[in-house]
Structures are given as structure tokens and as C-alpha cells.
XYZ file of C-alpha atoms in Angstrom:
123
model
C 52.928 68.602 37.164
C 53.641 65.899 34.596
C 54.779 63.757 37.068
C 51.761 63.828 39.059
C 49.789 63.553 36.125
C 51.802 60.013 35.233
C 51.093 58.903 38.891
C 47.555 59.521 38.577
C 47.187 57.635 35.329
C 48.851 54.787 36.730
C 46.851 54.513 39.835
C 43.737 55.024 37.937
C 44.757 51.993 35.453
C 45.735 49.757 38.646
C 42.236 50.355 40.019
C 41.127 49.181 36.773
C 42.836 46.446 36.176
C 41.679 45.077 40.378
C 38.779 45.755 39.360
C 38.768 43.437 36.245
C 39.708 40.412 38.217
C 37.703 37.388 39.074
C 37.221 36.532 43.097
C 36.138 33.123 43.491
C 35.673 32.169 47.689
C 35.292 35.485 49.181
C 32.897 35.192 51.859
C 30.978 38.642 52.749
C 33.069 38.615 55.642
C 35.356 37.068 57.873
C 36.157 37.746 61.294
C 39.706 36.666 63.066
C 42.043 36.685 66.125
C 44.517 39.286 65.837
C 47.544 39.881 67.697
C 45.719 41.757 70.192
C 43.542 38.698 71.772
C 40.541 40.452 69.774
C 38.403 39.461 66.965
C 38.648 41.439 64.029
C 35.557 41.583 60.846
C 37.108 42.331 57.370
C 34.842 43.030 54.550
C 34.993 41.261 51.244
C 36.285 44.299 49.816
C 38.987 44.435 52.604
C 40.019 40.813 51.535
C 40.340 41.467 47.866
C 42.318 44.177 48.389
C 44.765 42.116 50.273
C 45.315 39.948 47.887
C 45.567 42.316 45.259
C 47.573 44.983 46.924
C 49.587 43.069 49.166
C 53.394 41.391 48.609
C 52.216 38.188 47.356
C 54.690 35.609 49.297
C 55.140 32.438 46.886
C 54.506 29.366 49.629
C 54.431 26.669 47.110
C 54.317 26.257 42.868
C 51.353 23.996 43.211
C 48.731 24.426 45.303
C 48.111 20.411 45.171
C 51.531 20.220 47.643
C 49.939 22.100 50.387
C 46.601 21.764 53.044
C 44.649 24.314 51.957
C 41.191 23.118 52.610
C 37.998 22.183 50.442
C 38.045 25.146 48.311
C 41.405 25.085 46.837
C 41.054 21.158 46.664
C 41.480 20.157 43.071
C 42.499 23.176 41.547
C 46.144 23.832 39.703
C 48.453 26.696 40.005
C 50.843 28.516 42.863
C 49.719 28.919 46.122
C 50.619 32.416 47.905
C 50.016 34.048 51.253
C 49.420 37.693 51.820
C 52.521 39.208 53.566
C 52.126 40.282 57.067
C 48.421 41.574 57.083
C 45.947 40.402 59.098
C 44.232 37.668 58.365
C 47.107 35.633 56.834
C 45.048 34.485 53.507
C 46.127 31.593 51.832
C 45.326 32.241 47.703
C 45.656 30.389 44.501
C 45.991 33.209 41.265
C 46.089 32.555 38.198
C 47.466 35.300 35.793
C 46.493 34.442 32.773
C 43.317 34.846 34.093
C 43.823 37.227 36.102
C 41.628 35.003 39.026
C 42.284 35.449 42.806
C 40.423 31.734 44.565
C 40.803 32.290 48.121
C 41.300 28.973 50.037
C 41.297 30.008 53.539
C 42.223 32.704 56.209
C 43.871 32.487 59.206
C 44.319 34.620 62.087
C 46.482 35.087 64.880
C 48.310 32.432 67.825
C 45.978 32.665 70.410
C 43.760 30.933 73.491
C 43.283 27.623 72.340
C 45.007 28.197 69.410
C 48.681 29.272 70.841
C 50.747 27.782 68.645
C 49.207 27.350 65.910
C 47.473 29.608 63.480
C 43.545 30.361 64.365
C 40.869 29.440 61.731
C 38.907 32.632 60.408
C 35.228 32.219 60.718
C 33.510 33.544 57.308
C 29.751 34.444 56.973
């Protein structure tokens, strides 16, 4: 019983503490190639979660080293990429801010796009 009572007190402060956290450049939604050959729609919530939840994988200790598009452009601090979910989001986070600024998403190697990563469209 104590046990589960420890577990639940530590879930309920994780919950707390994603929900304190600042999202800066999560669109509504945004929709990408999986796998599959099929386009998948993740919510906002879906995304933050990802980046949240998800084995952060360190890709380099300055975000100002790597392509990451317009909205990361400028800004300081380790880029990361979630590990193995779909979409592959690329994310800048800051933790003495605790700020998640999500640069871009990208989706599966397929149709036009074998090879290479496929862009996420956001809305």
C-alpha cells in the first residue's frame, strides 16, 4: 500500500511539473507520413507529451550547429530529438526554464521523400 501510495505521488508531481512548462512552436496540429505510407494528425497535446515523456536523444550541444529551420534560428541551447516516436521532433529545452521550443517535425521515408526524412505539415 505504501508503495503505491509513493507511485501515485510521484506521478501526480510529474504531471505537475509538464504541466508547468513553457511550449513555444506547437502548432494545433501536425499531420505526417508514418511508416505505414499513411498520414498521421497528432494533437498539440500529443506533441508536448513527446517531448516531455519521451527519451530525449542529445543530437547536438548547440542548436546553432544544426538545420533546424526558422523557428529554432537564433536561439541558444542543446538541440534533441524525440526517440523513436512518430513524428521525429526536433526540440531546443532549456532547463532552467523549464521551456520546450519545437523547431520542426519530421515524418517517415516515403514517396517522394524515400530517403530522406518527410516534412510534417502543421496547421
Amino acid at each position: 500500500m505504501k508503495s503505491s501510495l509513493l507511485f501515485s505521488a510521484v506521478t501526480l508531481g510529474a504531471a505537475g511539473a509538464a504541466s508547468a512548462a513553457t511550449f513555444n512552436g506547437f502548432p494545433a496540429q501536425m499531420t505526417c507520413w508514418t511508416a505505414e505510407n499513411q498520414r498521421t494528425t497528432f494533437s498539440r497535446s500529443q506533441l508536448q507529451d513527446a517531448v516531455v515523456n519521451d527519451d530525449r536523444v542529445l543530437i547536438d550541444k548547440s542548436v546553432g550547429n544544426a538545420s533546424t529551420g526558422a523557428r529554432c534560428h537564433g536561439l541558444t541551447g542543446p538541440l534533441f530529438t524525440t526517440n523513436e516516436n512518430w513524428p521525429t521532433l526536433q526540440f531546443v529545452y532549456i532547463a532552467s526554464t523549464d521551456t520546450y521550443t519545437l523547431c520542426r517535425g519530421l515524418g517517415a521515408d516515403v514517396g517522394e521523400w524515400s530517403g530522406l526524412s518527410s516534412p510534417c505539415d502543421e496547421a
